[in-house]
XYZ file of C-alpha atoms in Angstrom:
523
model
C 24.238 16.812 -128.986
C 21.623 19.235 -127.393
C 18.966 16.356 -128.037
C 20.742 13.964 -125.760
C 18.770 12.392 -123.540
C 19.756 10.594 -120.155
C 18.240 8.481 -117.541
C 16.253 10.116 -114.153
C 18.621 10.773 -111.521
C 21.552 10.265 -114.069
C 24.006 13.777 -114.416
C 25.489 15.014 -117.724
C 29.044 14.394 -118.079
C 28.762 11.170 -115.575
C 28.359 7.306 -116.255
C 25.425 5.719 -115.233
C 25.627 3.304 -112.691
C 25.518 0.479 -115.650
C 27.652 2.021 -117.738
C 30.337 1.980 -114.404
C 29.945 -1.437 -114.154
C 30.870 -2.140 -117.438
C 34.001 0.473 -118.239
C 36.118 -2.141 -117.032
C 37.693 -4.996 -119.259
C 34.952 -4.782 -121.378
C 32.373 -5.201 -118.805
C 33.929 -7.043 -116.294
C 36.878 -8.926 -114.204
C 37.604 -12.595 -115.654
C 36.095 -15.283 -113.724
C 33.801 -13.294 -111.651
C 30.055 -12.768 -111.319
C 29.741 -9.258 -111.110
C 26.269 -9.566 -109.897
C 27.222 -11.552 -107.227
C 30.249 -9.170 -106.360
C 27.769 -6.282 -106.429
C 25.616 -8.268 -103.668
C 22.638 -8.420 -105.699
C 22.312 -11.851 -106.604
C 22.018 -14.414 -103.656
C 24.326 -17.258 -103.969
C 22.190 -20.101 -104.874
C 18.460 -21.109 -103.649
C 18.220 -20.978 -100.144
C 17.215 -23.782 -98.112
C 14.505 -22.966 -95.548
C 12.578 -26.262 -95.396
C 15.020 -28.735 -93.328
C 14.586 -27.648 -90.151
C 10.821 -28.477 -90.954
C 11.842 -31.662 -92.618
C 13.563 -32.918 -89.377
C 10.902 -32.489 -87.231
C 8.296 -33.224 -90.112
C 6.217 -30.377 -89.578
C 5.189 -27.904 -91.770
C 5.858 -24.296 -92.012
C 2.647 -22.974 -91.055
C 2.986 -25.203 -87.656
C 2.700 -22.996 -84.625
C 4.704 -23.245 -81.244
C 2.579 -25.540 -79.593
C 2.524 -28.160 -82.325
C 6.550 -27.822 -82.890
C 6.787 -28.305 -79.251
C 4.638 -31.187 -79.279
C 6.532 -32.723 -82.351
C 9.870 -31.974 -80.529
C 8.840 -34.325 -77.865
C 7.635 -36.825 -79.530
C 10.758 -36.684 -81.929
C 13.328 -36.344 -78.974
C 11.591 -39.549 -77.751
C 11.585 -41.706 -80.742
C 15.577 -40.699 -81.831
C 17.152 -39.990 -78.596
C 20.829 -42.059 -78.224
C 19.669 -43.583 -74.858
C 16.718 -45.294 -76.450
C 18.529 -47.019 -79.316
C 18.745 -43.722 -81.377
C 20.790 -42.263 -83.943
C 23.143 -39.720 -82.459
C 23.389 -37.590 -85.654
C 19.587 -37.598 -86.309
C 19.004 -36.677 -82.521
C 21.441 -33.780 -83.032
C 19.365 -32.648 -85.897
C 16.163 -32.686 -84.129
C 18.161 -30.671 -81.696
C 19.035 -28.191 -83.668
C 16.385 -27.797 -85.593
C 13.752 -27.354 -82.141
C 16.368 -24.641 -81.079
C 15.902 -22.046 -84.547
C 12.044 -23.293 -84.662
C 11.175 -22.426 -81.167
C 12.866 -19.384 -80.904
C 10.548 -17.047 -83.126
C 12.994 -14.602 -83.700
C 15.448 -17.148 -84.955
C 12.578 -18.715 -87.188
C 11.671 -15.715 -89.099
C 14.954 -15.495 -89.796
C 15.774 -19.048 -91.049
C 12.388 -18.322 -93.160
C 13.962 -15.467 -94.909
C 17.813 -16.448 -94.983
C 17.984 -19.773 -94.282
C 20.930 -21.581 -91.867
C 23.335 -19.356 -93.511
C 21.504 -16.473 -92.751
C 21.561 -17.729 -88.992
C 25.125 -17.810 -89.332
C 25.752 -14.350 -90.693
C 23.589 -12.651 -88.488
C 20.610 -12.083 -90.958
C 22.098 -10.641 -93.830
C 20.533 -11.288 -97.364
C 22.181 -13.371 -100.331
C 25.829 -11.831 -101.199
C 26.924 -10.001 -98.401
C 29.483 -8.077 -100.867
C 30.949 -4.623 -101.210
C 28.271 -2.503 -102.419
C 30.025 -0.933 -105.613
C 32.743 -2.365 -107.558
C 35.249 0.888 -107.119
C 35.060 -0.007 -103.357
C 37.116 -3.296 -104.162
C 39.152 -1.690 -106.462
C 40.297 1.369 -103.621
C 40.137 -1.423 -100.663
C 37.548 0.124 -98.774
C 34.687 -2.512 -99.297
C 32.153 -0.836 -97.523
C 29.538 -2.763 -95.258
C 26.187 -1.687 -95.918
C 24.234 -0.242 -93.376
C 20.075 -1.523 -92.807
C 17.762 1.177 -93.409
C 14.900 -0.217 -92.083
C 12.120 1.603 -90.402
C 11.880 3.601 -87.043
C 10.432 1.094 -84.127
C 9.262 1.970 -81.322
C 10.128 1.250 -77.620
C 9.916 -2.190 -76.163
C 7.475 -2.936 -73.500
C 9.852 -4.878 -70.497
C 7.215 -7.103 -67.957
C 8.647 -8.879 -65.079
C 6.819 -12.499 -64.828
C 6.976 -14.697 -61.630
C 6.911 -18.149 -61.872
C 7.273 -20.401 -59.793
C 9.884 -23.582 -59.333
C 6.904 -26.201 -60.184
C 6.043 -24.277 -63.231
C 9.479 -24.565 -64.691
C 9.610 -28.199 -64.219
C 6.458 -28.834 -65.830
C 6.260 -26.107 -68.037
C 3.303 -23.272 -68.447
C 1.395 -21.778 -70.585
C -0.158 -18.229 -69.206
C -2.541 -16.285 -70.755
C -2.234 -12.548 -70.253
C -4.281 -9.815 -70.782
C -2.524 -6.577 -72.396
C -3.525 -3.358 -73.266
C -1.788 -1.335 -76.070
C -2.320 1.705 -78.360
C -3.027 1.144 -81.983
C -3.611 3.825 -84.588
C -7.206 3.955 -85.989
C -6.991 2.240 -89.931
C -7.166 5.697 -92.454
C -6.627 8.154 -89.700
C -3.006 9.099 -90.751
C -2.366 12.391 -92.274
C 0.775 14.577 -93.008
C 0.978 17.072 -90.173
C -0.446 20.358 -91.543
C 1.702 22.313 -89.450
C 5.197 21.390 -90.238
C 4.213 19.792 -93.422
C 4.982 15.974 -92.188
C 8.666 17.533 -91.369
C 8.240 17.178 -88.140
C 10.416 20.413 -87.471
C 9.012 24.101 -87.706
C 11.829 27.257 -88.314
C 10.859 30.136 -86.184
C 12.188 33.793 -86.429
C 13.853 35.070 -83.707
C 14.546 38.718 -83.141
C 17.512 40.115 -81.001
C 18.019 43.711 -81.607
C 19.077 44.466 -84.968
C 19.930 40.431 -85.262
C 17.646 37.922 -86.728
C 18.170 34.120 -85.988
C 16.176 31.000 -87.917
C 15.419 28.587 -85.026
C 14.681 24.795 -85.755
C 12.172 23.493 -82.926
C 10.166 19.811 -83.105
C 6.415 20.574 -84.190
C 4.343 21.081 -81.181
C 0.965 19.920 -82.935
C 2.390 16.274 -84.099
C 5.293 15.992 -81.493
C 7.671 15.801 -83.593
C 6.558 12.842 -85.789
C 5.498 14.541 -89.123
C 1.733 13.008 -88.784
C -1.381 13.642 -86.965
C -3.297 10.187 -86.130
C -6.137 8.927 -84.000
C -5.557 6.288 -82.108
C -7.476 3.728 -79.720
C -6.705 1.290 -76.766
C -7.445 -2.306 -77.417
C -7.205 -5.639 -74.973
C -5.100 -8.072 -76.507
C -4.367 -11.870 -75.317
C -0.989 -13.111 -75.179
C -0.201 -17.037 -75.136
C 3.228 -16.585 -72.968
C 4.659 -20.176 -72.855
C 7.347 -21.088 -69.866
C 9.698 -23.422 -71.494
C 10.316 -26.664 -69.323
C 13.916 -25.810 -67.830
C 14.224 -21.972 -68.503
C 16.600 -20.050 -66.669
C 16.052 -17.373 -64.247
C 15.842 -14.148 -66.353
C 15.004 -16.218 -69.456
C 13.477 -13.253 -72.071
C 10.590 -14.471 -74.084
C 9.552 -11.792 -76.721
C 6.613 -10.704 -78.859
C 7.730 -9.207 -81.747
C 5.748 -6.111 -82.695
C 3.000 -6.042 -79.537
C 3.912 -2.860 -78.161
C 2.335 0.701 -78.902
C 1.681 0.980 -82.592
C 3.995 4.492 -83.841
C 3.374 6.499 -87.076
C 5.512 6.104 -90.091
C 7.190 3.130 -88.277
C 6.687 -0.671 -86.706
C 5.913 -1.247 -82.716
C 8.375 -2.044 -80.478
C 8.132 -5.682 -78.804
C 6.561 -6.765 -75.626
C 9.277 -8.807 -73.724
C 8.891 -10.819 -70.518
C 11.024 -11.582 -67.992
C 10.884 -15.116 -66.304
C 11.613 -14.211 -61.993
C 12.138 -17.546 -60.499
C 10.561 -17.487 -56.945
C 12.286 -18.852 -53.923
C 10.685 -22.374 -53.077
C 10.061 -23.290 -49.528
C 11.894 -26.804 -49.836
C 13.988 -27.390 -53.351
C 16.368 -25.035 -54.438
C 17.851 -25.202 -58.161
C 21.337 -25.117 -59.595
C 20.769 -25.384 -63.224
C 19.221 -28.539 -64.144
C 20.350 -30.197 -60.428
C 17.576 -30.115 -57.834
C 18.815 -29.652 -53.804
C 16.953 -30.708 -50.338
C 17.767 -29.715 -47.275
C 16.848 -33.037 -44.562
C 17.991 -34.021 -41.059
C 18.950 -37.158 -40.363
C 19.646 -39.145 -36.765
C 23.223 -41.148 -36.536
C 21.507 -44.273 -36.274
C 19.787 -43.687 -40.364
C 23.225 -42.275 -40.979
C 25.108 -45.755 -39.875
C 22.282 -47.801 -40.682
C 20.656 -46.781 -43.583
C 17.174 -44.450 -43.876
C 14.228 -43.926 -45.863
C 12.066 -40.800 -46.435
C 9.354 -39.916 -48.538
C 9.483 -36.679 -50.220
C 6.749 -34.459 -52.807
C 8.356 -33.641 -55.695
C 7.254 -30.728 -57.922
C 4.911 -32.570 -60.164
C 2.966 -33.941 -56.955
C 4.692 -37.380 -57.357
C 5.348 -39.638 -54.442
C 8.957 -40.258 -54.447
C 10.338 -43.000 -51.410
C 14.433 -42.450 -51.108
C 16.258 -44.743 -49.373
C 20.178 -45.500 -48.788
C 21.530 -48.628 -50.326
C 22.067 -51.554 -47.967
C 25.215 -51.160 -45.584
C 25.584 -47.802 -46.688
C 26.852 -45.000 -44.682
C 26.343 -41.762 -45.253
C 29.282 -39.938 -44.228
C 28.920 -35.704 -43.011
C 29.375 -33.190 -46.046
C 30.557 -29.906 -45.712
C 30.633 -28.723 -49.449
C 28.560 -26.115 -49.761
C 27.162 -26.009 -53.450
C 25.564 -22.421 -53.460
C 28.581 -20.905 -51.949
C 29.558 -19.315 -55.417
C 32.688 -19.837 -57.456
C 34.851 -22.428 -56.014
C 38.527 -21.285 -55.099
C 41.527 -22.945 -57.103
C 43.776 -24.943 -54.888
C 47.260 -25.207 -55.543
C 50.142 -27.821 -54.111
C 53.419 -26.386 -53.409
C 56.355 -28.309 -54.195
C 60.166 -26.771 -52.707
C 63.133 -27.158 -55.258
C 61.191 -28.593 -57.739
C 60.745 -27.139 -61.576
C 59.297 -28.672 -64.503
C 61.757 -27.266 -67.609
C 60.751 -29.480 -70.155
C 56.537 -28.007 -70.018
C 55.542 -25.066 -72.241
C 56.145 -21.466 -71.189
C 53.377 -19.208 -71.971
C 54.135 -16.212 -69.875
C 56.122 -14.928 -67.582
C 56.167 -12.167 -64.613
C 58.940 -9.999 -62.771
C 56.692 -10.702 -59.244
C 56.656 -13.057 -56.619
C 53.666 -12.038 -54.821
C 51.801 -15.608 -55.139
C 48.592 -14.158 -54.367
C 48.434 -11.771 -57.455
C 49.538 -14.840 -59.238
C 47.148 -16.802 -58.990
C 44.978 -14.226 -59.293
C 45.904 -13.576 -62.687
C 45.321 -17.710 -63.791
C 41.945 -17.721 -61.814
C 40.525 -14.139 -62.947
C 43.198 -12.374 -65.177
C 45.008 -12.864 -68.468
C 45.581 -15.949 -68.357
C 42.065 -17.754 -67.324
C 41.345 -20.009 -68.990
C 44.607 -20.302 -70.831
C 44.894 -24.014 -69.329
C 47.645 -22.963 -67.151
C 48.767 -25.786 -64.912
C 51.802 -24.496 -62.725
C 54.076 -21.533 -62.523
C 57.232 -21.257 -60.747
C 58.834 -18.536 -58.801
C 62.320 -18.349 -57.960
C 64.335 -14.894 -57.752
C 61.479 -12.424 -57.687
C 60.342 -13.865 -60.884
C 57.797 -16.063 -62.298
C 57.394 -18.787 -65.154
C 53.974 -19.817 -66.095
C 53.327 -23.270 -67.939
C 50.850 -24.881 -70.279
C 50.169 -28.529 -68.685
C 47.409 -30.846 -67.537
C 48.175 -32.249 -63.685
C 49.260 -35.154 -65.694
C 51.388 -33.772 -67.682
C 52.959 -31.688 -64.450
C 53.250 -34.817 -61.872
C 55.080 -36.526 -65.249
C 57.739 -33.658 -65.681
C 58.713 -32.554 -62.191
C 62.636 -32.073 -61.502
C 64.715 -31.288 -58.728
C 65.872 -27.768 -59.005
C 67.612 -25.721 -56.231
C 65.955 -22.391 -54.895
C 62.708 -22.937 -56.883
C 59.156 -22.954 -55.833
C 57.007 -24.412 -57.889
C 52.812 -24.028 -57.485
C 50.854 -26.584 -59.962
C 47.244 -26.996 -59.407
C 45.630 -29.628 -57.273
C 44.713 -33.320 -58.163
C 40.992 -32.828 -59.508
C 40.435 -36.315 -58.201
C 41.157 -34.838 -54.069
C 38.682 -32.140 -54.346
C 35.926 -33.529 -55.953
C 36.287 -36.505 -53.416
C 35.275 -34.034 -50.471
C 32.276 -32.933 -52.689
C 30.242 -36.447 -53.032
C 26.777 -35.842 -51.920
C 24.045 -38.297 -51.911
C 21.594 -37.940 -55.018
C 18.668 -39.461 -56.902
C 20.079 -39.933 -60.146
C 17.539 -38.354 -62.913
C 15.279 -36.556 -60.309
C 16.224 -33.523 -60.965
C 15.222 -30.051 -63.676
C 14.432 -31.290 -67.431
C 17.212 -29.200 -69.469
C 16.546 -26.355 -70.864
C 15.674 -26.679 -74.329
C 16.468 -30.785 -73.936
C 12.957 -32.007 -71.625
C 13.820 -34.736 -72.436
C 16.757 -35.004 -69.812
C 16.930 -34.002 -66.298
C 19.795 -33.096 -63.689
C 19.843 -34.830 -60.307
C 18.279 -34.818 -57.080
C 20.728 -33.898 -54.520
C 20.144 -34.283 -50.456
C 21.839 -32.230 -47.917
C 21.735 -34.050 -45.116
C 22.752 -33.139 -41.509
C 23.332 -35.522 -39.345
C 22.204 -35.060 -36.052
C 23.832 -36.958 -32.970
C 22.936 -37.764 -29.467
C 23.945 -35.299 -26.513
C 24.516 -38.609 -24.589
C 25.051 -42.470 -24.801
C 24.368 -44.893 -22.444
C 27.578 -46.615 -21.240
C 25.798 -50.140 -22.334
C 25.152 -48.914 -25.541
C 28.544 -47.486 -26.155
C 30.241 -50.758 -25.513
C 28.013 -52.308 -28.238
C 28.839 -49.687 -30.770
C 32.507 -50.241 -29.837
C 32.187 -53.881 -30.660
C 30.515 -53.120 -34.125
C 32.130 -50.000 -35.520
C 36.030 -50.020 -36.600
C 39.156 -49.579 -33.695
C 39.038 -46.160 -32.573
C 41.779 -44.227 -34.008
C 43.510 -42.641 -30.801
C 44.120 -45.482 -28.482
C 46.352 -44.569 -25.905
C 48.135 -47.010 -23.485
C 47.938 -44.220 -20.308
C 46.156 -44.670 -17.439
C 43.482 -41.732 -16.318
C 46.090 -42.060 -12.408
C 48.899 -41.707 -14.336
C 50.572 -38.859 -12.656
C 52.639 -37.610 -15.268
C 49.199 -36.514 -16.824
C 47.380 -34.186 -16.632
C 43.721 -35.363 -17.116
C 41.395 -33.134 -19.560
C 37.229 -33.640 -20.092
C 36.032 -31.653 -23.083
C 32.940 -29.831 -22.700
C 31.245 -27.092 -24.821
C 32.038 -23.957 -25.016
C 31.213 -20.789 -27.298
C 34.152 -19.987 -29.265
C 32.473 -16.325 -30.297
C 32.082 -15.833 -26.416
C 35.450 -17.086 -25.546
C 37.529 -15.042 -28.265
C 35.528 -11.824 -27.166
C 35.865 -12.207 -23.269
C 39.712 -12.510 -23.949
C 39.955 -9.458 -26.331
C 38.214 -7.293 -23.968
C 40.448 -8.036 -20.827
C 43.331 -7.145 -23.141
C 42.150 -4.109 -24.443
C 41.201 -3.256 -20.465
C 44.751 -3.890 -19.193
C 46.233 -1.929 -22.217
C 44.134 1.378 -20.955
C 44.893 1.100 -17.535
C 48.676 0.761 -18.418
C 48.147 3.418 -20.940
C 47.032 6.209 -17.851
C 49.648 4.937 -15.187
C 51.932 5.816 -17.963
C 50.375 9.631 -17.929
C 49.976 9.749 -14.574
C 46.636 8.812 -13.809
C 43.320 10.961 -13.928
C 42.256 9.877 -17.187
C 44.776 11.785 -18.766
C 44.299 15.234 -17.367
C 46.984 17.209 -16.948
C 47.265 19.851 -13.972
C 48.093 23.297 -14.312
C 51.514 24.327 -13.204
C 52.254 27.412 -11.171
C-alpha cells in the first residue's frame, strides 16, 4: 500500500523496535519481564532514605550537621559504652556513603545497590533482546557530557590539625561563562572543524583543521572571573594524600559540565610526634637510674593538653632496638635439618634451591599472601605448604636429606618489639573519631661513663647475679688479662683495609721490578 504510513526514524521493509520485541512467542519469553530484560524498568523502588534513617538526619542535612550527628551517634551506640554492635556498624556505614559526597549523590540516585554496582541505573541488562539471543549481551556505554579538566591543589596541614580536625576556608578564583552569552560558532557552524582547499599542482586536497575563531569547541561565549569560597573540611584522622573533592568548581566549559577542584592533604613533618597510622611516636632520653627505677615526664600533646606519663611501680624499662619506621619488616624463617612435614598441603612447587629466591617468591611473588607456612628443599627442588606455625610445629617428621624452612614463631618476634605506650593517646581513626591508636615512647637510655666503686657494690647487692662469673684470678698466669675500652669500629676497619691495600702495591711493583712499573728500553 502506497498510503502506508510508518513511524519517524522507522525504515520500510524493517520492524520497529516494538514490533521486534514482540515477534517472538507472541510477544515474549515465558516467565520473563521483558521490560526488565530490556533494562528499562528498575527492579523495584529504591531505597535511598536509610542511611538518613540511621543517623536520623534528613536529606537536605549538610556535612557539618552529618558530622555532628555522627558523633553524637558513634557516642550514644558505640560497643564499648554498652552499645549495640550491629546498630554501631550501621551508623558506620552509613557516616562513610554520607560523608563522602561523591558516594552520597550516588546513594541519592541508586541507592546501596547502586553503591554496589558502581552507579549504574535500575536493570543493568543487555540492551536489546537479539543480544541475549546471539550471546553477545552488550554493556552499555554512558554518554554523558564532555567535562572539563580537574583543578589538583596541594594543601598542608599540619599534625595538630589532623588530630583535631579543620575546617579552612579558601578563596578560589575560576572562569564562568556569562548567563545568555552562548552562541553557535558562526565560523564553523558550531562544528567545531572547518574543511580547507588545498592546492598542489594539478591535485586538490579537502583538509579538516579545528576552528581557529571558537578553538575548536563549536561556540563563541563570554566569560568572567569570579572569587568563590570553599568550606574544605580536614577529616579527624585523614591520611597523608587524603583527596577531598568539589565536584563541578573548576573552569565552567561550553556545551559541557566543569571539571572538579580536588585537594590534596600534605602532612607536615612535626618537630616532636611522628605518626604511623592512627599510633602516635616520641622520641625521649632517659638516665639508667628512671630506667631501673621508674620515671615521670610531662609531655604537650597536640590538642595543648597536659599529659604526666609515668612507669608503673617496680617497672623496668628494658633498651628497644625495633625500629618502627624502618619500612616493611623482613620474614624470618627457622631451619630445621632432616625434617619434612608430608602430611601439610602442597600448593606449589619449584625445580630451585636457591633459598633466597624462595622466599622471595612467599614474601613478594606468587605466592604472598597465599598463607604459605614452610617449604622444603631437598634435591635441587622445592615443596611449598599451606600451614599455620601451628599446624607446622604439629606435623614435623624426620626425613633424611631434607631441609625444611617454616616461618618463625610470631610470639619471638613480636616479643623483641614491646615498646612502652599510653594506651588510647594516640590519632582518632580515620573515619572512626571516636577511637584512637596509641602513644608510643622511644626511649634511649642513657648510662653513666663511670661509677663510683661504692656505688657499684650497692647496685651489685640489689640487681640480679651477674651472668659471667668467673672463678680466675686477675694473677692467674695462664691468663692473659684484657680491659675493654672504646674504640671506633669505622676507624678501625678502615686503618686495617688501607695497610692491606698498601702492602698489596708494594708487592705488586717488586713483582715488576720496581719503578712504578716502568719498563726500560732495551738495546
Amino acid at each position: 500500500d502506497c498510503g502506508a504510513r510508518f513511524q519517524p526514524g522507522q525504515q520500510l521493509g524493517v520492524p520497529s523496535h516494538d514490533a521486534r520485541r514482540s515477534m517472538f512467542f507472541g510477544g515474549g519469553f515465558p516467565g520473563f519481564d521483558q521490560e526488565e530484560m530490556m533494562g528499562r524498568r528498575p527492579r523495584g523502588e529504591v531505597n535511598t532514605s536509610k542511611f538518613y534513617e540511621a543517623l536520623e538526619v534528613d536529606k537536605g542535612a549538610s556535612q557539618d550537621q552529618i558530622r555532628k550527628q555522627y558523633r553524637k551517634m558513634a557516642a550514644k551506640h558505640h560497643p564499648d559504652k554498652g552499645g549495640d554492635d550491629e546498630k554501631f556498624k550501621e551508623i558506620q556505614k552509613a557516616y562513610e556513603v554520607l560523608s563522602d559526597p561523591e558516594k552520597r549523590q550516588q546513594y541519592d540516585r541508586y541507592g546501596e545497590e547502586g553503591l554496589e554496582n558502581g552507579g549504574g541505573g535500575g536493570g543493568g541488562g543487555p540492551s536489546d533482546l537479539f543480544d541475549i539471543l546471539s550471546g553477545r549481551q552488550r554493556q552499555r556505554q554512558p554518554q554523558g557530557a564532555r567535562k572539563g579538566q580537574n583543578v589538583v591543589h596541594q594543601l598542608s596541614v599540619s599534625l595538630e590539625e589532623i588530630y583535631m580536625g579543620k575546617t579552612r576556608k579558601l578563596r578560589m578564583r575560576r572562569e564562568v561563562i556569562e548567563p545568555g552569552s552562548m552562541m553557535s560558532c558562526t565560523d564553523c557552524g558550531g562544528k567545531g572543524m572547518n574543511i580547507r582547499v588545498v592546492r598542489m599542482g594539478p591535485m586538490i586536497q579537502q583538509v579538516q583543521e579545528g576552528c581557529r575563531a571558537c578553538d575548536g569547541q563549536g561556540s563563541q561565549y563570554q566569560s568572567k572571573q569570579v572569587q568563590e569560597v570553599m568550606e574544605v573540611v580536614v577529616p579527624k584522622g585523614a591520611p597523608d594524600g587524603y583527596k577531598l573533592t568539589f565536584h563541578e568548581k573548576a573552569d565552567e566549559i561550553p556545551n559541557g559540565i566543569p571539571g572538579d577542584v580536588v585537594f590534596v592533604l600534605q602532612e607536615v613533618a612535626h618537630p616532636e610526634f611522628k605518626r604511623k597510622g592512627a599510633d602516635l611516636y616520641v622520641k625521649r632520653t632517659i638516665s639508667l637510674v628512671e630506667a631501673l627505677c621508674g620515671f615521670r615526664m610531662e609531655l604537650t600533646h597536640l590538642d595543648g593538653r597536659k599529659l604526666l606519663i609515668k612507669s608503673a611501680p617496680g617497672q623496668v624499662i628494658a633498651p628497644c632496638h625495633y625500629d618502627p619506621f624502618k619500612g616493611e619488616e623482613a620474614v624470618e624463617w627457622e631451619t630445621h635439618s632432616n625434617m619434612d612435614c608430608p602430611d601439610l598441603e602442597t600448593i606449589a612447587k619449584a625445580d630451585t634451591d636457591d633459598i633466597d629466591k624462595l622466599k622471595q617468591v612467599i614474601s613478594k611473588g606468587q605466592l604472598r599472601g597465599k598463607g604459605v607456612g614452610a617449604f622444603r628443599v631437598a634435591n635441587g627442588k622445592s615443596t611449598f605448604y599451606r600451614a599455620s606455625a601451628e599446624q607446622v610445629h604439629a606435623s614435623l617428621r624426620p626425613a633424611k636429606g631434607v631441609t625444611l624452612y617454616t616461618l618463625a614463631d610470631p610470639a619471638k618476634s613480636a616479643a623483641q618489639r614491646m615498646m612502652m605506650a599510653v594506651e588510647g593517646e594516640g590519632m582518632p581513626v580515620f573515619k572512626s573519631p571516636m577511637e584512637q591508636g596509641n602513644l608510643f615512647l622511644i626511649l634511649d637510655i642513657q648510662f653513666p661513663d663511670a661509677i663510683d666503686a661504692h656505688a657499684a657494690a650497692a647496685l651489685k647487692a640489689a640487681l640480679p647475679s651477674p651472668l659471667h662469673a668467673p672463678k680466675v684470678a686477675d694473677d692467674d698466669a695462664e691468663y692473659d688479662v684484657c680491659e675493654l675500652r672504646k674504640l671506633d669500629p669505622v676507624a678501625s676497619f678502615k686503618a686495617t683495609v688501607n695497610d692491606a691495600a698498601n702492602d698489596a702495591t708494594q708487592e705488586d711493583e717488586r713483582e715488576q721490578g720496581g719503578g712504578g712499573g716502568v719498563q726500560c728500553a732495551q738495546q
